[in-house]
PDB file of N, CA and C in Angstrom:
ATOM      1  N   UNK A 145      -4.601  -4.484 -10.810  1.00  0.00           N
ATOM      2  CA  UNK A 145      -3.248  -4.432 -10.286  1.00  0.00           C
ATOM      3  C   UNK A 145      -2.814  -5.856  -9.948  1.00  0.00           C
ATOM      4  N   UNK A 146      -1.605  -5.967 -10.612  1.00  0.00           N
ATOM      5  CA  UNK A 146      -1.127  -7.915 -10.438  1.00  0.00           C
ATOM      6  C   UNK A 146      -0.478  -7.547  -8.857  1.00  0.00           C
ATOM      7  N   UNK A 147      -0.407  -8.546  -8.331  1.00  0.00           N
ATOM      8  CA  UNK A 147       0.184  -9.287  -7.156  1.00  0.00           C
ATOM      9  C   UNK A 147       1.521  -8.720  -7.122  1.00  0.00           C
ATOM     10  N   UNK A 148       2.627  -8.999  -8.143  1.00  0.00           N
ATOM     11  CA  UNK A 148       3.181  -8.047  -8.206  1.00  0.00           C
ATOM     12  C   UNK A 148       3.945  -6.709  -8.135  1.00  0.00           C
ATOM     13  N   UNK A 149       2.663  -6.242  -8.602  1.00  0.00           N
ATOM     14  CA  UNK A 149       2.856  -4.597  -8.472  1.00  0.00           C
ATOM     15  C   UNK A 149       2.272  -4.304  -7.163  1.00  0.00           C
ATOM     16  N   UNK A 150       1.398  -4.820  -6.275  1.00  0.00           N
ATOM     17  CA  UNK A 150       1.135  -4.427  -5.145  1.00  0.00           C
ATOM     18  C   UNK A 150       2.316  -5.044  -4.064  1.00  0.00           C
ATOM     19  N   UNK A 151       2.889  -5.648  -4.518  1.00  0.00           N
ATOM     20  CA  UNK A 151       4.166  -6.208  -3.288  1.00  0.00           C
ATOM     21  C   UNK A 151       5.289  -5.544  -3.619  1.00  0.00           C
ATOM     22  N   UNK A 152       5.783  -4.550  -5.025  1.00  0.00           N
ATOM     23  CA  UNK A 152       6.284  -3.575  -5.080  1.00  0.00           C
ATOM     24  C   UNK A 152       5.860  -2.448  -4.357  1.00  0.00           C
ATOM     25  N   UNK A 153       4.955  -2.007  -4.809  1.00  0.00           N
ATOM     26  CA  UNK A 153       4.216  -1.103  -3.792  1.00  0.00           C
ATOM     27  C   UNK A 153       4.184  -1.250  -2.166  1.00  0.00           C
ATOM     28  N   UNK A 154       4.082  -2.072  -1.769  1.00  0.00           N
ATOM     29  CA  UNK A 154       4.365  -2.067  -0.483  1.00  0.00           C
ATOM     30  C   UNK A 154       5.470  -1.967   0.190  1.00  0.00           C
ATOM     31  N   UNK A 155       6.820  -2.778  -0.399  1.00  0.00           N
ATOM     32  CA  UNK A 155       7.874  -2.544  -0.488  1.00  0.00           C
ATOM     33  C   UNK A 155       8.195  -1.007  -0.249  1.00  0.00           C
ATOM     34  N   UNK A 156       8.176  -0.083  -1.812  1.00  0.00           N
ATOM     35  CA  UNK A 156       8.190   1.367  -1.378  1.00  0.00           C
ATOM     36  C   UNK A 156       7.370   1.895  -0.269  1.00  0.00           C
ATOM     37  N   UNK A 157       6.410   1.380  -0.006  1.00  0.00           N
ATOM     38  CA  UNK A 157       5.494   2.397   1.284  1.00  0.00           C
ATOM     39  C   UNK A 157       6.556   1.655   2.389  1.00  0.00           C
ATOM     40  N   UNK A 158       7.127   0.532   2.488  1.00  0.00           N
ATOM     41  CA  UNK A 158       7.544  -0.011   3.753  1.00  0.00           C
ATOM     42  C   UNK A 158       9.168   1.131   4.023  1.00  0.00           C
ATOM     43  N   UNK A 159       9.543   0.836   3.160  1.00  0.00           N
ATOM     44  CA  UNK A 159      10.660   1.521   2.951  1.00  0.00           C
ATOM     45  C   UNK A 159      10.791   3.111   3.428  1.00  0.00           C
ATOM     46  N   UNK A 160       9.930   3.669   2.724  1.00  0.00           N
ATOM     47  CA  UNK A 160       9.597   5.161   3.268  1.00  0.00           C
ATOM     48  C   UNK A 160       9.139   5.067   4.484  1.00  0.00           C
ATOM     49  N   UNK A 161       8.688   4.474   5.304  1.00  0.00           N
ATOM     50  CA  UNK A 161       8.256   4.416   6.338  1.00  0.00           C
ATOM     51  C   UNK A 161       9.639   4.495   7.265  1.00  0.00           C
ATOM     52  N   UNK A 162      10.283   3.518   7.001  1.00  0.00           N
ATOM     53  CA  UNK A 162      12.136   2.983   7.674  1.00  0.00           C
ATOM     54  C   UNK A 162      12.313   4.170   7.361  1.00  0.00           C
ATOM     55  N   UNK A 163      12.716   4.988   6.390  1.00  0.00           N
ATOM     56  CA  UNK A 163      13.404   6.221   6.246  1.00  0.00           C
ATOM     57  C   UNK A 163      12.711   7.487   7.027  1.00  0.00           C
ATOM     58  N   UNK A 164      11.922   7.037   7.358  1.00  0.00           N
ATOM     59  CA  UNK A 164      10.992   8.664   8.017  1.00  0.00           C
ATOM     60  C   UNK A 164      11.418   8.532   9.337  1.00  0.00           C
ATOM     61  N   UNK A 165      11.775   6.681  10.011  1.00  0.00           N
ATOM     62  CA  UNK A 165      11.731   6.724  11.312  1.00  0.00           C
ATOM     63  C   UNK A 165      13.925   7.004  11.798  1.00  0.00           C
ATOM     64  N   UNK A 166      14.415   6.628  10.842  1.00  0.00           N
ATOM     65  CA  UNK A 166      15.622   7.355  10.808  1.00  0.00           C
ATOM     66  C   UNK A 166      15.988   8.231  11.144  1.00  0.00           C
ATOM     67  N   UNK A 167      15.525   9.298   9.785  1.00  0.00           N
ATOM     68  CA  UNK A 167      15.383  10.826  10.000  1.00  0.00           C
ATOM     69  C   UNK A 167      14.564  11.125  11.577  1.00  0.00           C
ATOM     70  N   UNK A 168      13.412  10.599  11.723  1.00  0.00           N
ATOM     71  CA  UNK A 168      13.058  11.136  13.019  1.00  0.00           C
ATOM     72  C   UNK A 168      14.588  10.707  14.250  1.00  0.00           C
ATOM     73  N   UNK A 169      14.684  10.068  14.186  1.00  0.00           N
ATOM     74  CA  UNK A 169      15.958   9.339  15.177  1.00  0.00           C
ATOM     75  C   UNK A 169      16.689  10.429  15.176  1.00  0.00           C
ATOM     76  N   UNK A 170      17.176  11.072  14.027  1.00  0.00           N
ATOM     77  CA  UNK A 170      18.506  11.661  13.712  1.00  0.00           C
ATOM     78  C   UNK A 170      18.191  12.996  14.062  1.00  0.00           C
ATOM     79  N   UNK A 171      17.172  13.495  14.618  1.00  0.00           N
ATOM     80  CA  UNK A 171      16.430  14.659  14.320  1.00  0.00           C
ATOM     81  C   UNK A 171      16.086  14.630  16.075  1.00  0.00           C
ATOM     82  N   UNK A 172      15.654  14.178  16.916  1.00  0.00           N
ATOM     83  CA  UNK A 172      15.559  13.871  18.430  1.00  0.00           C
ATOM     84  C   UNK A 172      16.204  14.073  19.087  1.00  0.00           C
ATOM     85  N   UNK A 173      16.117  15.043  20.216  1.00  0.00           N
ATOM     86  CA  UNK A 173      17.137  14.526  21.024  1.00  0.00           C
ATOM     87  C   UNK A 173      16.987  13.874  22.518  1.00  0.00           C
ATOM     88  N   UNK A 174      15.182  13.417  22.525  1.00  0.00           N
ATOM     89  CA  UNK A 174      14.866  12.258  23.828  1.00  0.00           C
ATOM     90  C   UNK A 174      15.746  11.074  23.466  1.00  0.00           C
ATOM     91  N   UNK A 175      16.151  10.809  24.113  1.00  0.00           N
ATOM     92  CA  UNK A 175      17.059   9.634  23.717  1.00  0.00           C
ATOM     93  C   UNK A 175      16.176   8.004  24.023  1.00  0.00           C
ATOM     94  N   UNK A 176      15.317   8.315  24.606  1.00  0.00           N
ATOM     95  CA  UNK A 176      13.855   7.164  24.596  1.00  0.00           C
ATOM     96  C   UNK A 176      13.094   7.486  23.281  1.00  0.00           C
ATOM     97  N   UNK A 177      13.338   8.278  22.684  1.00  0.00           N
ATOM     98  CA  UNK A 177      12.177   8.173  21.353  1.00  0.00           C
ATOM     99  C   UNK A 177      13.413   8.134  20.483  1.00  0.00           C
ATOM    100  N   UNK A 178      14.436   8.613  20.218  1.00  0.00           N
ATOM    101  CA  UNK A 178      15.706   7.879  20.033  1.00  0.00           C
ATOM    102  C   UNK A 178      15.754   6.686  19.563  1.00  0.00           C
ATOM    103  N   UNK A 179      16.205   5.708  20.376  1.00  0.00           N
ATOM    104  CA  UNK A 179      16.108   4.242  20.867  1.00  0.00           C
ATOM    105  C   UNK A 179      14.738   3.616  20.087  1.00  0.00           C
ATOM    106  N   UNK A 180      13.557   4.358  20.652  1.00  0.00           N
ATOM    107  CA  UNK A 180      12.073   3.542  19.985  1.00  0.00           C
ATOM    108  C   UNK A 180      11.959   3.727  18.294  1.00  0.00           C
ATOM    109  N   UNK A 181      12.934   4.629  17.619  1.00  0.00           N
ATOM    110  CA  UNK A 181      12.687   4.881  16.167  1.00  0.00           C
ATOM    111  C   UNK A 181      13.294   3.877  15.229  1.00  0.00           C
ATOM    112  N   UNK A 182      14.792   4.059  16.557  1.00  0.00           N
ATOM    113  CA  UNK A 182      15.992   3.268  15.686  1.00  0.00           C
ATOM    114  C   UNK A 182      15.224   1.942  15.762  1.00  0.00           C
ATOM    115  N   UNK A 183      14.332   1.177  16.700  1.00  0.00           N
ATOM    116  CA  UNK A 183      14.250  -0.031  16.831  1.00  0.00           C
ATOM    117  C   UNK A 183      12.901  -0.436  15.545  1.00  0.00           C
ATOM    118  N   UNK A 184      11.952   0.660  15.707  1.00  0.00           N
ATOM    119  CA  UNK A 184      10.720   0.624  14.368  1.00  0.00           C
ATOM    120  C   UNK A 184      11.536   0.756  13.411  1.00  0.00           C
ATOM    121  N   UNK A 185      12.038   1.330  12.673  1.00  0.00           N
ATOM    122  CA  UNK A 185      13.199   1.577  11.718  1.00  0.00           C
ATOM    123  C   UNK A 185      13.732  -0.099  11.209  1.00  0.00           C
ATOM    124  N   UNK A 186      14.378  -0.527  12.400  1.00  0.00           N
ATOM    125  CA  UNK A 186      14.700  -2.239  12.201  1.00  0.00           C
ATOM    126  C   UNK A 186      13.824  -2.762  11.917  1.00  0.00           C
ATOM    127  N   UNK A 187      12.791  -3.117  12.487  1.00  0.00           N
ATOM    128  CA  UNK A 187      11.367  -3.828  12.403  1.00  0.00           C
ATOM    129  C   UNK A 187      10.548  -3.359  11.014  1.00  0.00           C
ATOM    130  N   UNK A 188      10.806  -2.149  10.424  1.00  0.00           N
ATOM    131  CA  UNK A 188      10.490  -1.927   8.925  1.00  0.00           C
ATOM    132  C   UNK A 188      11.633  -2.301   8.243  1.00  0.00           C
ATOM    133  N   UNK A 189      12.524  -2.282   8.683  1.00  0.00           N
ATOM    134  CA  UNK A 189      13.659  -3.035   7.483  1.00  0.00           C
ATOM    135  C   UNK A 189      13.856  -4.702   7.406  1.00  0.00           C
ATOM    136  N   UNK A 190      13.382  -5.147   8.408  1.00  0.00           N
ATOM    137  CA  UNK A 190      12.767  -6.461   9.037  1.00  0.00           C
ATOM    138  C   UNK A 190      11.790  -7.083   7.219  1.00  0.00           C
ATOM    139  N   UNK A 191      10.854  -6.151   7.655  1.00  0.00           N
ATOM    140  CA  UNK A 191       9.807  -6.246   7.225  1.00  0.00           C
ATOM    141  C   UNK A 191       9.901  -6.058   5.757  1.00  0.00           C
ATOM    142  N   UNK A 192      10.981  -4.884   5.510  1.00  0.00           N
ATOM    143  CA  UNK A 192      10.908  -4.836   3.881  1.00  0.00           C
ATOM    144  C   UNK A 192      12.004  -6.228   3.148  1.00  0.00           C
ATOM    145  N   UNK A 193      12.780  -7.051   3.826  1.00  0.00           N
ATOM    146  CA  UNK A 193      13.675  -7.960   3.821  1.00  0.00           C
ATOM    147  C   UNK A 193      12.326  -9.244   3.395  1.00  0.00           C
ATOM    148  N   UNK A 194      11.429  -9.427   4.381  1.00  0.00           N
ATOM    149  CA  UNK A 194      10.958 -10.208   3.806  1.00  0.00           C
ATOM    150  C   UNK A 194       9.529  -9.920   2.823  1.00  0.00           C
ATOM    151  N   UNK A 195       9.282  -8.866   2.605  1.00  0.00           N
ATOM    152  CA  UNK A 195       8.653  -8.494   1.213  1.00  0.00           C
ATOM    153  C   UNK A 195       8.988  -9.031   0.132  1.00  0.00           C
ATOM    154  N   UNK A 196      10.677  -8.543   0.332  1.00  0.00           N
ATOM    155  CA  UNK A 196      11.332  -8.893  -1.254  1.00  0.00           C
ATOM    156  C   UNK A 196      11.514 -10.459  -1.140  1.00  0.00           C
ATOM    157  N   UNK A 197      11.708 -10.825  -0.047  1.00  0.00           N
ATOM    158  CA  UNK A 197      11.501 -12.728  -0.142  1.00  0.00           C
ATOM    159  C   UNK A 197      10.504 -12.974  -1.287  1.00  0.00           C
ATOM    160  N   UNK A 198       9.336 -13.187  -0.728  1.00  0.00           N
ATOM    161  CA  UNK A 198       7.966 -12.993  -0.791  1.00  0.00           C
ATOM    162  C   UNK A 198       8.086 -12.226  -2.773  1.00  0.00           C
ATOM    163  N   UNK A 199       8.064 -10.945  -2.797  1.00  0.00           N
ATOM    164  CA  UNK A 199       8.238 -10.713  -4.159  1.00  0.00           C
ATOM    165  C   UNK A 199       9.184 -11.728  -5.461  1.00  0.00           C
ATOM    166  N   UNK A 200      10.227 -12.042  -4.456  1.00  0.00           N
ATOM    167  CA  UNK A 200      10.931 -12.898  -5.671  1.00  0.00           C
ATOM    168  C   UNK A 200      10.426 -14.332  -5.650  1.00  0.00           C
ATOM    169  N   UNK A 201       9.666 -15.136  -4.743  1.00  0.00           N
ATOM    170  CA  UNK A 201       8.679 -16.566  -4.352  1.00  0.00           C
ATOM    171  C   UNK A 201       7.633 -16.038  -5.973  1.00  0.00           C
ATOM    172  N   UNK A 202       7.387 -14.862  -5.704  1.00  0.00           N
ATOM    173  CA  UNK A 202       5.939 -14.784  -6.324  1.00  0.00           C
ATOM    174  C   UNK A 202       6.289 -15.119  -7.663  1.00  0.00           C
ATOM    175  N   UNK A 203       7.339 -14.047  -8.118  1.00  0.00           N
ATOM    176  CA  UNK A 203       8.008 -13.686  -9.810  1.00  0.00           C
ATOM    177  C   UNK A 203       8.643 -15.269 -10.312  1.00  0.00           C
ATOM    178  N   UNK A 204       8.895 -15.936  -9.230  1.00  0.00           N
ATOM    179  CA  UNK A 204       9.569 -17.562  -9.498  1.00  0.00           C
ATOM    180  C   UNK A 204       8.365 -17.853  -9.714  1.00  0.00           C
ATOM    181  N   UNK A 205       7.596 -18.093  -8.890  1.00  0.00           N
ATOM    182  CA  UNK A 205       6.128 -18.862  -9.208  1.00  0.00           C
ATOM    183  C   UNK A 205       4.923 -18.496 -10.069  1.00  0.00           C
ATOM    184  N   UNK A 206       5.060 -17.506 -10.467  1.00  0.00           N
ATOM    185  CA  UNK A 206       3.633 -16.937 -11.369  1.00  0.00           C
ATOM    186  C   UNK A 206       4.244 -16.113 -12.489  1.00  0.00           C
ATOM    187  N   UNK A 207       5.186 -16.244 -13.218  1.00  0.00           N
ATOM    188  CA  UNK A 207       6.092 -15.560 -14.535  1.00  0.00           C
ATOM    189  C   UNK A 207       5.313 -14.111 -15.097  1.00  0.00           C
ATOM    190  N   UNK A 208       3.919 -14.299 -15.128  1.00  0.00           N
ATOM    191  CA  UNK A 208       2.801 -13.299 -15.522  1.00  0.00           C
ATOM    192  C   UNK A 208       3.236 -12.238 -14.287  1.00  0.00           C
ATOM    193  N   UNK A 209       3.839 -12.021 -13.168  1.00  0.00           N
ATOM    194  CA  UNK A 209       4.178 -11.013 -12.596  1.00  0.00           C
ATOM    195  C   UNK A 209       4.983 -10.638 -12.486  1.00  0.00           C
ATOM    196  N   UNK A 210       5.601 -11.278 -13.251  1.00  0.00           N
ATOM    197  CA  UNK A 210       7.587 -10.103 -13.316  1.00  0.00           C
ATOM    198  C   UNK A 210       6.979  -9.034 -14.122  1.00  0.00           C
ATOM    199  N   UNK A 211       7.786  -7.646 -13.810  1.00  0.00           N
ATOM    200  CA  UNK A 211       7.753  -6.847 -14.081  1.00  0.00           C
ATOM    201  C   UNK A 211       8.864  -6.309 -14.839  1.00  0.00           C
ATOM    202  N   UNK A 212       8.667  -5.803 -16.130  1.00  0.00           N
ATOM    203  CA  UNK A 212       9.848  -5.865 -16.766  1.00  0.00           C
ATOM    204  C   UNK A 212      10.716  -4.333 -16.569  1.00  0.00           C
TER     205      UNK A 212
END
């Protein structure tokens, strides 16, 4: 598995992760677990923002991992 395809991959697992903590948000009605989803939710969208940094550094720098 190239470099790559595992920083795609993570990407989607990061992503699904943000979307599960949404839906949980939207789905609650403690308004403290509320608040703590919406904020993990950010902090995975945080996180998938600089994946794709990171993914497009890689595809600039190593051509053998673009994915067509």
């Amino acid at each position: 598995m190239t470099v790559g395809t595992q920083i795609t991959q993570a990407i989607a697992t990061v992503q699904n992760a943000a979307a599960s903590m949404k839906t949980f948000s939207l789905e609650t009605q403690d308004e403290q677990a509320k608040q703590t989803f919406q904020q993990l939710a950010q902090t995975l969208d945080n996180a998938v923002d600089t994946l794709k940094q990171r993914e497009k550094y890689v595809k600039q720098q190593e051509p053998q991992y673009k994915q067509q």
